[in-house]
Short mmCIF file of C-alpha atoms in Angstrom, two decimals:
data_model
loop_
_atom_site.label_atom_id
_atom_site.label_comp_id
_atom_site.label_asym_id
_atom_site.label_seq_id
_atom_site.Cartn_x
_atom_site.Cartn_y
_atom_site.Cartn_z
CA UNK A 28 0.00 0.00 0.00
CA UNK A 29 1.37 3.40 -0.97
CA UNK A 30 0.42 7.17 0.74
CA UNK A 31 2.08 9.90 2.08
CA UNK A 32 4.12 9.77 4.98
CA UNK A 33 4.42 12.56 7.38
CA UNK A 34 7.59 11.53 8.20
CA UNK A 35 8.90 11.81 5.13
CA UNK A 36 10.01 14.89 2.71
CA UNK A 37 7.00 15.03 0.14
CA UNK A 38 8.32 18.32 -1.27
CA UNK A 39 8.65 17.10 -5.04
CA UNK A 40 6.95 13.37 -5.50
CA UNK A 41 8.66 13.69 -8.69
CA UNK A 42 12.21 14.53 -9.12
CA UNK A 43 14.70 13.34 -12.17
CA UNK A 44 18.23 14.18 -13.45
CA UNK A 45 15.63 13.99 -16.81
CA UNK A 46 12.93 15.39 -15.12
CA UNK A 47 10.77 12.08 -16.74
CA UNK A 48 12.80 9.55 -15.57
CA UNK A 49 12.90 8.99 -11.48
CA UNK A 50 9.46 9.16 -10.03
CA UNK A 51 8.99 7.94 -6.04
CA UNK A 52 6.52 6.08 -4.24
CA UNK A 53 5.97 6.14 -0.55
CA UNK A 54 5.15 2.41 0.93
CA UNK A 55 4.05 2.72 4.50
CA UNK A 56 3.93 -1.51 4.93
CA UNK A 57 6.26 -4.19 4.81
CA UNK A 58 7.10 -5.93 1.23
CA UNK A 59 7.71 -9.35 3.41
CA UNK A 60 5.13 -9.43 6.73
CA UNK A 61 2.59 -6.32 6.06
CA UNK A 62 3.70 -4.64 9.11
CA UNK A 63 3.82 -1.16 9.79
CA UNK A 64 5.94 -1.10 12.46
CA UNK A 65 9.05 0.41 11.28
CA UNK A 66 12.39 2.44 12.08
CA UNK A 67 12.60 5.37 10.10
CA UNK A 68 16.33 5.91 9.10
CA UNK A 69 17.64 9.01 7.07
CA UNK A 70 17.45 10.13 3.76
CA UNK A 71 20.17 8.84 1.40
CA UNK A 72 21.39 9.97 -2.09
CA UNK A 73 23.09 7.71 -4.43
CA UNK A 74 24.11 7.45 -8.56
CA UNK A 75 21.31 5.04 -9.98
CA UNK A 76 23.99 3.14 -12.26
CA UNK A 77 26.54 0.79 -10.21
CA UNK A 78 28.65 1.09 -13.45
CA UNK A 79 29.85 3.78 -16.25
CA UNK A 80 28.00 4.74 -18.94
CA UNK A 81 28.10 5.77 -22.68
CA UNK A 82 27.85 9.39 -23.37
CA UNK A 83 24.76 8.73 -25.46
CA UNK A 84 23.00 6.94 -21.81
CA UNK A 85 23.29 9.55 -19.65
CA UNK A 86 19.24 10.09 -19.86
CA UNK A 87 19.37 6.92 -18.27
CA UNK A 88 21.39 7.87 -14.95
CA UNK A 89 20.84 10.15 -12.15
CA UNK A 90 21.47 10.96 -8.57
CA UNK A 91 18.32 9.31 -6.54
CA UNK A 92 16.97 10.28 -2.70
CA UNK A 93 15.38 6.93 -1.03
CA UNK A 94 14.45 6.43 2.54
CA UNK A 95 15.28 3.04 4.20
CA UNK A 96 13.67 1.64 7.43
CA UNK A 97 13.77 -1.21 8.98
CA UNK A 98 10.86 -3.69 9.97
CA UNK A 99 10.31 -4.13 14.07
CA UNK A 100 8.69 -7.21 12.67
CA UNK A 101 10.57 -9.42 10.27
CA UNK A 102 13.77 -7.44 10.52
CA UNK A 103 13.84 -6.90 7.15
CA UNK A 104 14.89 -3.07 5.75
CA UNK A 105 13.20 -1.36 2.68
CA UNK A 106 12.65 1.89 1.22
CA UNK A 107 9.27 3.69 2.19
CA UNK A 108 10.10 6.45 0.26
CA UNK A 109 11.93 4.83 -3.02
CA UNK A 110 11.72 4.74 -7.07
CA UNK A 111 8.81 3.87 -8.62
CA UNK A 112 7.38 0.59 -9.85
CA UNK A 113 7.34 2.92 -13.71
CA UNK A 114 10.73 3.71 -13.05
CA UNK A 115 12.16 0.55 -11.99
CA UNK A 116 10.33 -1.49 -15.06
CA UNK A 117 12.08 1.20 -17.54
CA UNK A 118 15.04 1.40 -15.55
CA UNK A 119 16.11 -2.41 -15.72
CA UNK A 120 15.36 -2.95 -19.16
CA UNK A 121 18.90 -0.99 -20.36
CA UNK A 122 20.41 -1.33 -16.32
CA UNK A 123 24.31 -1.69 -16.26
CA UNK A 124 25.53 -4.50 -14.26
CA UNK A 125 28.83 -6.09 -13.57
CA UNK A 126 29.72 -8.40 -16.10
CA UNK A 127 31.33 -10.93 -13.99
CA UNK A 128 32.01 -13.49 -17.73
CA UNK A 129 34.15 -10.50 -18.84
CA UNK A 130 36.55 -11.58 -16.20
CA UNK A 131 35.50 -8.35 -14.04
CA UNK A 132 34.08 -8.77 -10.90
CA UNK A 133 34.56 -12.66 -11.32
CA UNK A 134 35.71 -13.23 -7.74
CA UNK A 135 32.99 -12.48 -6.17
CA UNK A 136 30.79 -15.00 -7.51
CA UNK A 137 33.40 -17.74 -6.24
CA UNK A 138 31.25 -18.49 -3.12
CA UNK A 139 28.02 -18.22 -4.83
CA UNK A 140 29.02 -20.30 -7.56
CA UNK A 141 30.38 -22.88 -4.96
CA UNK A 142 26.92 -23.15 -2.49
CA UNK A 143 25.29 -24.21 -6.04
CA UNK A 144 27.56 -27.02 -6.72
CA UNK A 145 27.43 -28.16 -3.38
CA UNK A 146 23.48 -27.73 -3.30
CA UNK A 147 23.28 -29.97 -6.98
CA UNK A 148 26.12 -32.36 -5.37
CA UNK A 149 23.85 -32.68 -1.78
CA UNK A 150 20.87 -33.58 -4.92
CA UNK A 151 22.67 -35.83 -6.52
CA UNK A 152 23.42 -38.07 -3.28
CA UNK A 153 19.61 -39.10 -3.70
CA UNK A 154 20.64 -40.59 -7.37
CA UNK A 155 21.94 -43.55 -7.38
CA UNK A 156 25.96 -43.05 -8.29
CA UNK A 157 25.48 -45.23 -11.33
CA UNK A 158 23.45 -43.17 -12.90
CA UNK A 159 25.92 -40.15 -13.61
CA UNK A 160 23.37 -39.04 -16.55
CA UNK A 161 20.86 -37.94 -14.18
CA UNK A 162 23.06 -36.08 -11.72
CA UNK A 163 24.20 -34.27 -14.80
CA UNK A 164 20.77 -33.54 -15.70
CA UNK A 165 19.21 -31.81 -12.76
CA UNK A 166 17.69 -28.77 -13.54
CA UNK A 167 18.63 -25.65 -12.75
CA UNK A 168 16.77 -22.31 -12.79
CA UNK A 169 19.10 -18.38 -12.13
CA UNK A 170 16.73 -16.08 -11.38
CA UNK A 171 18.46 -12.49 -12.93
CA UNK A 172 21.58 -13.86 -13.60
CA UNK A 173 22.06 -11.52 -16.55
CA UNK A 174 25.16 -12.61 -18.34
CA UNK A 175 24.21 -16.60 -17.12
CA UNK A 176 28.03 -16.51 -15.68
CA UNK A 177 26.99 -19.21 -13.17
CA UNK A 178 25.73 -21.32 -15.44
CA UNK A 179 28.22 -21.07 -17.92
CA UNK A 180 29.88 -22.33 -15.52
CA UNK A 181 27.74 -25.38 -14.14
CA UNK A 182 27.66 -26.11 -18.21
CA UNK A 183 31.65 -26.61 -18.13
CA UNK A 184 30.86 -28.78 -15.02
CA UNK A 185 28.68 -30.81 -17.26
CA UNK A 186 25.32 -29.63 -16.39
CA UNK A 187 23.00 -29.35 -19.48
CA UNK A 188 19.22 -28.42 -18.34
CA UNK A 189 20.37 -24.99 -17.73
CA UNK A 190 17.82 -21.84 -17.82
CA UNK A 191 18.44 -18.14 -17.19
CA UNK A 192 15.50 -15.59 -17.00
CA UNK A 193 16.15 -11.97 -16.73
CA UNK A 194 14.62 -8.55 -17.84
CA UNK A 195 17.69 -7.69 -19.23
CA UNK A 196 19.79 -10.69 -20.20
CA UNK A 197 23.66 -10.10 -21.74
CA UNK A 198 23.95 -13.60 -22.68
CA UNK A 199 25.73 -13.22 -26.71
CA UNK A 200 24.13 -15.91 -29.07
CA UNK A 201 27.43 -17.75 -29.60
CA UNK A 202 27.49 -18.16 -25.60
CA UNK A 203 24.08 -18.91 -25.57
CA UNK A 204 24.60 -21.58 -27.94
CA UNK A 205 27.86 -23.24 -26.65
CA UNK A 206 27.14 -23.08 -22.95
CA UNK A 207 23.13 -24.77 -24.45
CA UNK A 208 21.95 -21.94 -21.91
CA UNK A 209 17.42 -21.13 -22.55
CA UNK A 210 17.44 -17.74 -22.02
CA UNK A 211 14.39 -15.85 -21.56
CA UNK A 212 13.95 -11.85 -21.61
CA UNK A 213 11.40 -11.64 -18.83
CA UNK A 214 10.68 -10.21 -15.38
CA UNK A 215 10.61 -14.03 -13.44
CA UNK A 216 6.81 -14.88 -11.10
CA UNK A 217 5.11 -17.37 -10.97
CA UNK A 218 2.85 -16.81 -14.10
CA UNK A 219 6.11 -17.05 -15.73
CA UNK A 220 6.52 -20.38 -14.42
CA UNK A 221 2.85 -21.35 -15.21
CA UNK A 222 3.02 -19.84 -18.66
CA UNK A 223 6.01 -21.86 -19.69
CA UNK A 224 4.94 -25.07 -17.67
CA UNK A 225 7.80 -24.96 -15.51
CA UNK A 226 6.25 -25.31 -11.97
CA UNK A 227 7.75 -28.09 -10.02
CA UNK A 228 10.36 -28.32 -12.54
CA UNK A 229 13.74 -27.18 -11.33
CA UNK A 230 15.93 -29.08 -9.49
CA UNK A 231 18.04 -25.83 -7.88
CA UNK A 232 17.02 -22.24 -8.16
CA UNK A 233 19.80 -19.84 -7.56
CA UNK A 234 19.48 -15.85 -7.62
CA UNK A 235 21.95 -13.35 -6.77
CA UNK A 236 21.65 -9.68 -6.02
CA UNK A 237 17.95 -10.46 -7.04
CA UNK A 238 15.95 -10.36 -4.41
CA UNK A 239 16.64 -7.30 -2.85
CA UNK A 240 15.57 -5.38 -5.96
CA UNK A 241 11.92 -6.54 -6.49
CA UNK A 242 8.74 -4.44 -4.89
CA UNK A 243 6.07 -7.45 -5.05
CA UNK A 244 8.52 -9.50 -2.70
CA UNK A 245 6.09 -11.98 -1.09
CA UNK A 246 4.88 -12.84 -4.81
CA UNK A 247 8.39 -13.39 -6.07
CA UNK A 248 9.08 -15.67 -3.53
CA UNK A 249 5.79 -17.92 -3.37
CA UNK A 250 7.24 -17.90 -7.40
CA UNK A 251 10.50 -19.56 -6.34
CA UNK A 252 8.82 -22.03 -4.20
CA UNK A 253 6.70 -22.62 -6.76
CA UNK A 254 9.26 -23.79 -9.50
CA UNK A 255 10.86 -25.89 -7.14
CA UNK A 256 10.05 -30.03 -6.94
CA UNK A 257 9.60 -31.66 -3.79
CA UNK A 258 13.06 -31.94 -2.18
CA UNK A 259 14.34 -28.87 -4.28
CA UNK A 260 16.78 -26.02 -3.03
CA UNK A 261 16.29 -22.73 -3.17
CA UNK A 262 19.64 -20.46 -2.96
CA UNK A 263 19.60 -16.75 -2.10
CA UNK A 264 22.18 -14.91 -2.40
CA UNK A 265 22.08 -11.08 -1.50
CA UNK A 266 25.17 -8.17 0.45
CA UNK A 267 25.06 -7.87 3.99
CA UNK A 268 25.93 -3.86 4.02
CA UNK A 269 24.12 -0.98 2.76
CA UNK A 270 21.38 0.07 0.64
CA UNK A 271 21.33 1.28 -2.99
CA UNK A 272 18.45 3.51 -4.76
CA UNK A 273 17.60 0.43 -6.96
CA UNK A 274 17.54 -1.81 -4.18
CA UNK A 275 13.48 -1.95 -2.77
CA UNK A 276 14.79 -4.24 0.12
CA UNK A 277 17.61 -5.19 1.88
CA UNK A 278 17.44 -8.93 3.70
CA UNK A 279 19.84 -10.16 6.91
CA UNK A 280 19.27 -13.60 9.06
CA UNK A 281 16.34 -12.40 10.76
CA UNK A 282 14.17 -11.74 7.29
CA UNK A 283 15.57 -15.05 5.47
CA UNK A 284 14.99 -16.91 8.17
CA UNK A 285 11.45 -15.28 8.22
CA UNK A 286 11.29 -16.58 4.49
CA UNK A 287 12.05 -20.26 5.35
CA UNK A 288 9.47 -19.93 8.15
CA UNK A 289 6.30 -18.48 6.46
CA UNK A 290 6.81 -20.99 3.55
CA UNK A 291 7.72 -23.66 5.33
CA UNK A 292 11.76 -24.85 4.16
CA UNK A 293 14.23 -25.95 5.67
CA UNK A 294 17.54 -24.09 6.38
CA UNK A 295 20.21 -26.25 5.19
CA UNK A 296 22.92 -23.88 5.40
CA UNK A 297 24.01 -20.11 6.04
CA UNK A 298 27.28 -18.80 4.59
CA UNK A 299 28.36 -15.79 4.71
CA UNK A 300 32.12 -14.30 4.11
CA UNK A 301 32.02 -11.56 6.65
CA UNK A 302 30.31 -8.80 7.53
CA UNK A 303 31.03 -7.04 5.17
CA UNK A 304 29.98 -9.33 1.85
CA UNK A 305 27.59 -11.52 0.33
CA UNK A 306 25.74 -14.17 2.41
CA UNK A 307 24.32 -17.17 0.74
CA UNK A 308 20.97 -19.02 2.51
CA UNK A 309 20.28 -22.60 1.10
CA UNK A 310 16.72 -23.51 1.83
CA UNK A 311 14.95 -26.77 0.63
CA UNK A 312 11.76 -27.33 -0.12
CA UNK A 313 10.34 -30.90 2.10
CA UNK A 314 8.48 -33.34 -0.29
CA UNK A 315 4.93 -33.85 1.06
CA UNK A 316 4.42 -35.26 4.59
CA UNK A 317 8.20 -34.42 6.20
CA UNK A 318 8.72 -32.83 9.36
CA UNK A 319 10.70 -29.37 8.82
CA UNK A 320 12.50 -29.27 11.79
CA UNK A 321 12.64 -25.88 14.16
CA UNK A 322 15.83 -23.70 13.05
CA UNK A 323 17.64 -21.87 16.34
CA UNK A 324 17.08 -18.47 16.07
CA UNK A 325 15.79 -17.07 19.14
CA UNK A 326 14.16 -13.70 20.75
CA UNK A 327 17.51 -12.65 21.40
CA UNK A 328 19.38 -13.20 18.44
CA UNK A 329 16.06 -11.60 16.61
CA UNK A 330 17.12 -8.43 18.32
CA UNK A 331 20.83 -8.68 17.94
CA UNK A 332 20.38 -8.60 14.09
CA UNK A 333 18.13 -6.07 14.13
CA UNK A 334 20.42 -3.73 16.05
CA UNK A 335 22.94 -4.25 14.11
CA UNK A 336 21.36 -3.52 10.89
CA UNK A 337 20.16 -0.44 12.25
CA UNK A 338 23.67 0.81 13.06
CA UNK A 339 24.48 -0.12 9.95
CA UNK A 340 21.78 1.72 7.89
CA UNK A 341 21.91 5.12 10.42
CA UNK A 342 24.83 6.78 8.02
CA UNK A 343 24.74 7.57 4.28
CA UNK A 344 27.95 6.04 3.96
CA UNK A 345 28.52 2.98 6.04
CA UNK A 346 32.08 3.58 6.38
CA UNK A 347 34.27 3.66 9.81
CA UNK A 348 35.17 7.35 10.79
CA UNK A 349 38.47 6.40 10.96
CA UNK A 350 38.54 5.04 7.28
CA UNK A 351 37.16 8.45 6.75
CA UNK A 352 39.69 10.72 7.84
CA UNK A 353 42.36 8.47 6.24
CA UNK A 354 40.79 9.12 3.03
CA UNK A 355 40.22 12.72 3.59
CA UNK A 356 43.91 13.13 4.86
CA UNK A 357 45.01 11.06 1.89
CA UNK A 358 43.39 13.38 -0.86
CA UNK A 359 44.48 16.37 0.58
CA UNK A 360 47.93 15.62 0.78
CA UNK A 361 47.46 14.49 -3.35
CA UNK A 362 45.56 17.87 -4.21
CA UNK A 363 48.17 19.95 -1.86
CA UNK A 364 50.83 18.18 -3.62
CA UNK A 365 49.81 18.74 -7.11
CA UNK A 366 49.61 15.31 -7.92
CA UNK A 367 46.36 13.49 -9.95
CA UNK A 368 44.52 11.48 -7.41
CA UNK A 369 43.85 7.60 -8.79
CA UNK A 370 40.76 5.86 -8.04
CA UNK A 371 40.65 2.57 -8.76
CA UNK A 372 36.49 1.48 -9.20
CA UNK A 373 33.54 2.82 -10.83
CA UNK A 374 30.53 1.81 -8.68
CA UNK A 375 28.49 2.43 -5.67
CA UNK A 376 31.33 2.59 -3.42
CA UNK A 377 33.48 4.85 -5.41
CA UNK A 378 30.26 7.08 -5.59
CA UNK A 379 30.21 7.20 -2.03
CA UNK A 380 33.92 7.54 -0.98
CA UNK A 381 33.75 10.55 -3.10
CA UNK A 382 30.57 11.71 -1.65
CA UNK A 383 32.01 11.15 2.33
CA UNK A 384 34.83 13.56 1.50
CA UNK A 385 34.78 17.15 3.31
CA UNK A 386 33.06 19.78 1.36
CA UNK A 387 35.92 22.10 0.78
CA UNK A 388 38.03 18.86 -0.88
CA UNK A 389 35.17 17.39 -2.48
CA UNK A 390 35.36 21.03 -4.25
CA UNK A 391 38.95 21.38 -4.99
CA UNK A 392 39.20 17.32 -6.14
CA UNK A 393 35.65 16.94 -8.39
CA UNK A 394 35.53 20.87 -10.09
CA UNK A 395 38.92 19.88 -12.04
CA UNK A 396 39.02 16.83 -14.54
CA UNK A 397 42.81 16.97 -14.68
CA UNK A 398 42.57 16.27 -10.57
CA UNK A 399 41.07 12.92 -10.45
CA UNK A 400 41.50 9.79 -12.39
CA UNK A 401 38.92 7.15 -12.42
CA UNK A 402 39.90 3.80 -13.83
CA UNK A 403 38.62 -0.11 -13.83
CA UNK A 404 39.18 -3.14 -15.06
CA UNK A 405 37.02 -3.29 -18.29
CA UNK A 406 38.43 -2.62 -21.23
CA UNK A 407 35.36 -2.15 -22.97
CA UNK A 408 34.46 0.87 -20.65
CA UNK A 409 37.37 2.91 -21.66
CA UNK A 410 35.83 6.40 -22.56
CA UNK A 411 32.66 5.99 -20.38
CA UNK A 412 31.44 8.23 -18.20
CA UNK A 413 30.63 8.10 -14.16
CA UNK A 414 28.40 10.15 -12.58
CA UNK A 415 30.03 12.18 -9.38
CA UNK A 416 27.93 13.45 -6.61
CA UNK A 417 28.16 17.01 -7.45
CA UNK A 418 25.88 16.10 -10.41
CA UNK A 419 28.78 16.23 -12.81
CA UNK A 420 30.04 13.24 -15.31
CA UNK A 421 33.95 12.08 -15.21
CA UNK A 422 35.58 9.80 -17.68
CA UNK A 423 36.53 6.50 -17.05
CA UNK A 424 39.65 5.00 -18.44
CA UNK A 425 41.36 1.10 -18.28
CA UNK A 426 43.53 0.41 -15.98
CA UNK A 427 45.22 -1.29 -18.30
CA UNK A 428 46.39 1.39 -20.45
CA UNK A 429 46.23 4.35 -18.36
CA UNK A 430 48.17 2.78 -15.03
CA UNK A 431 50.76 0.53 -17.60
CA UNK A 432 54.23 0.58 -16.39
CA UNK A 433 53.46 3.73 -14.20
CA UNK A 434 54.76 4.41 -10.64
CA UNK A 435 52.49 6.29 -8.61
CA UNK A 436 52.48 7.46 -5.01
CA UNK A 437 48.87 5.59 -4.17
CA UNK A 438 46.30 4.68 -5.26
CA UNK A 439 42.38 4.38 -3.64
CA UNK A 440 40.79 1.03 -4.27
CA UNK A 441 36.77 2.04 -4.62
CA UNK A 442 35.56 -1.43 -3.72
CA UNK A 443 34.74 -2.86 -0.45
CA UNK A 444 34.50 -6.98 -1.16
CA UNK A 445 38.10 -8.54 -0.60
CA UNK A 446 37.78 -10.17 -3.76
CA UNK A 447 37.84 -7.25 -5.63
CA UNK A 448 40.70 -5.97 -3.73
CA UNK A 449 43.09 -9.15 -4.38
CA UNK A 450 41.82 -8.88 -7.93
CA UNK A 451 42.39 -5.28 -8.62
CA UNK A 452 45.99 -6.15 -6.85
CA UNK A 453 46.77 -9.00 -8.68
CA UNK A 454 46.30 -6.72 -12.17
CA UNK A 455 48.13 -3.87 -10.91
CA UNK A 456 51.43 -6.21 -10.89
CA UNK A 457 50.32 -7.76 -13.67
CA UNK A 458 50.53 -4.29 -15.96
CA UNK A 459 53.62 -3.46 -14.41
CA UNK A 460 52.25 -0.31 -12.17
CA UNK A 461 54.16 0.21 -8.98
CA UNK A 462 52.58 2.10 -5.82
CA UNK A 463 53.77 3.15 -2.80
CA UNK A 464 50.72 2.88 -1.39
CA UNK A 465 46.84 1.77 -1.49
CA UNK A 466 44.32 3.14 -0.11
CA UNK A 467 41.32 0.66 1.15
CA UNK A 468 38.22 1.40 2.86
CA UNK A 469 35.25 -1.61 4.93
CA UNK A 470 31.75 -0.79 5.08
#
């Protein structure tokens, strides 16, 4: 249900970098339980696009406001005062994720990618080990996997009843064809399921950084259930840390474990890195007449993940203080020194380590191209542009070319998942640049 929140600034319920494309709603219930018991926490601003785009897309960025809270009942946080169900349907159709098949961003799939295979190898213990043909053959469903970069690479694994469905799916035809991926350009529910006669089907459904994103949550979910077979497993996959404009919901423990209740699974497993990355929840789905046994998660440790959520979700920026004033100190000394500053990312957290900086240095560094130099690790991005929070677009260069065989005195890594860190320092020796110093930052 959607209305007007006194809490909440109502002064435009329209606002756009376009001025057509961002429109708000205000939700004053939960997406998961219906409450409307809630924390409000304060406004935050963010770049809609976690990646660069070309100079002919920029009607299709902006800088968004969204309010998070979080729910006193199922712990789960979500925006009451977020985009729009018009803008979200246009926004995903041309949205820029990573592109973890590219080879960027591929490290942080690892553990995903490795709760599947053990879910389909915890499956295939109920086949009978001489029958290797129908391990192989379990189906498996990824829910807005968008370049199918899992499943490419349960198809190397041998897999063959593979099927990706996304809004916006980057899966090329040659792929498509070698990996024998069915791809299918649609927003996933369970009408999907029904109108391709696919309930009860899949063996494994797997969705990463999915969940979080979709308004209608308790419908998406009765969807997964739904394609499931008796005995099935469901894996979510979602971050622990933060919120992003194009996020409707952000799930912990206390909501998944919500999930499994309310629809009845089993909680087979909980991994999660650290605090600061991805958790994976494995649920299964019983076959008729089984017992789902009671999962420990008590009054107490209800409240203990609720707390910490909410310190979490009190800042815009969830970053120490002290990480803070190390960056601050460290861009000063750059700007005071004449030298370029190097920032090595292009996503939400480069957005906000930019945005966290002091007003006066935020000034000095953003106001002069020639100051800051914004690089990743896609070569096809070379040229692109980023959106800074002082409303203004910066290019984007490759690392490869434009930090080759350089020496520089540091360098800011703009990611917060230690994957990307090793990865971004594995390259850096691998094009022959030499710093003195990098500078990291944990949510």
């Amino acid at each position: 249900m959607m209305t007007t929140n006194a809490q909440l600034d109502d002064s435009s319920k329209t606002e756009s970098a376009e001025q057509s494309l961002i429109t708000y709603d205000n939700y004053d219930t939960c997406p998961l339980c219906g409450s409307s018991d809630y924390e409000l926490l304060p406004e935050q601003k963010q770049v809609l696009q976690a990646t660069p785009i070309r100079p002919t897309e920029l009607q299709e960025n902006a800088i968004v406001h969204f309010s998070p809270v979080i729910c006193r009942h199922c712990g789960i946080s979500y925006n009451i005062k977020g985009l729009s169900a018009q803008s979200r349907d246009r926004l995903f159709q041309n949205y820029h994720f990573i592109k973890p098949s590219s080879g960027a961003g591929a490290a942080n799939y690892q553990s995903y990618i490795e709760v599947v295979k053990v879910s389909l190898k915890r499956l295939s213990a109920e086949a009978s080990e001489a029958d290797g043909a129908a391990v192989k053959n379990k189906a498996v469903l990824e829910v807005g996997g968008y370049d199918g970069y899992l499943l490419r690479q349960l198809a190397d694994d041998g897999y063959s009843d593979l099927t990706l469905v996304d809004p916006s799916p980057q899966v090329e035809p040659e792929a498509q064809e070698r990996y024998h991926l069915k791809v299918c350009k649609d927003f996933f529910s369970k009408s999907w399921l029904q109108q391709h006669g696919l309930e009860g089907h899949f063996d494994v459904i797997a969705t990463k950084d999915t969940i979080q994103m979709v308004p209608p949550l308790i419908g998406f979910v009765e969807g997964l259930v739904a394609g499931l077979r008796e005995g099935g497993i469901l894996v979510l996959s979602s971050v622990m840390h933060g919120m992003t404009a194009m996020q409707f919901s952000r799930l912990g423990k206390n909501a998944c474990y919500y999930i499994a209740k309310r629809f009845g699974l089993k909680v087979l497993d909980w991994v999660q890195e650290s605090e600061t990355s991805y958790y994976n929840i494995v649920l299964q789905k019983p076959v008729a007449g089984e017992i789902v046994p009671e999962f420990a998660w008590s009054e107490a440790d209800f409240a203990a993940e609720l707390k910490r959520n909410e310190q979490q979700l009190a800042h815009a920026h969830d970053f120490a203080a002290s990480d803070v004033a190390k960056l601050e100190q460290e861009v000063k000394k750059l700007l005071d020194a004449g030298e370029q500053v190097v920032m090595y990312g292009t996503g939400f957290a480069a957005f906000n380590m930019l945005d966290c900086l002091s007003n006066d240095i935020k000034e000095k560094l953003l106001n002069n191209e020639q100051n800051l130099l914004l690089v990743n690790s896609d070569a096809s991005q070379d040229g692109y542009l980023f959106l800074l929070p002082n409303g203004k677009y910066h290019s984007v260069h490759f690392a490869g070319e434009a930090l080759k065989d350089k020496e520089v005195s540091s360098i800011i890594l703009a990611v917060l998942s230690p994957h990307f860190k090793s990865e971004i320092e594995s390259y850096l020796k691998q094009i022959g640049c030499k710093c003195d110093h990098l500078v990291t930052m944990t949510a």
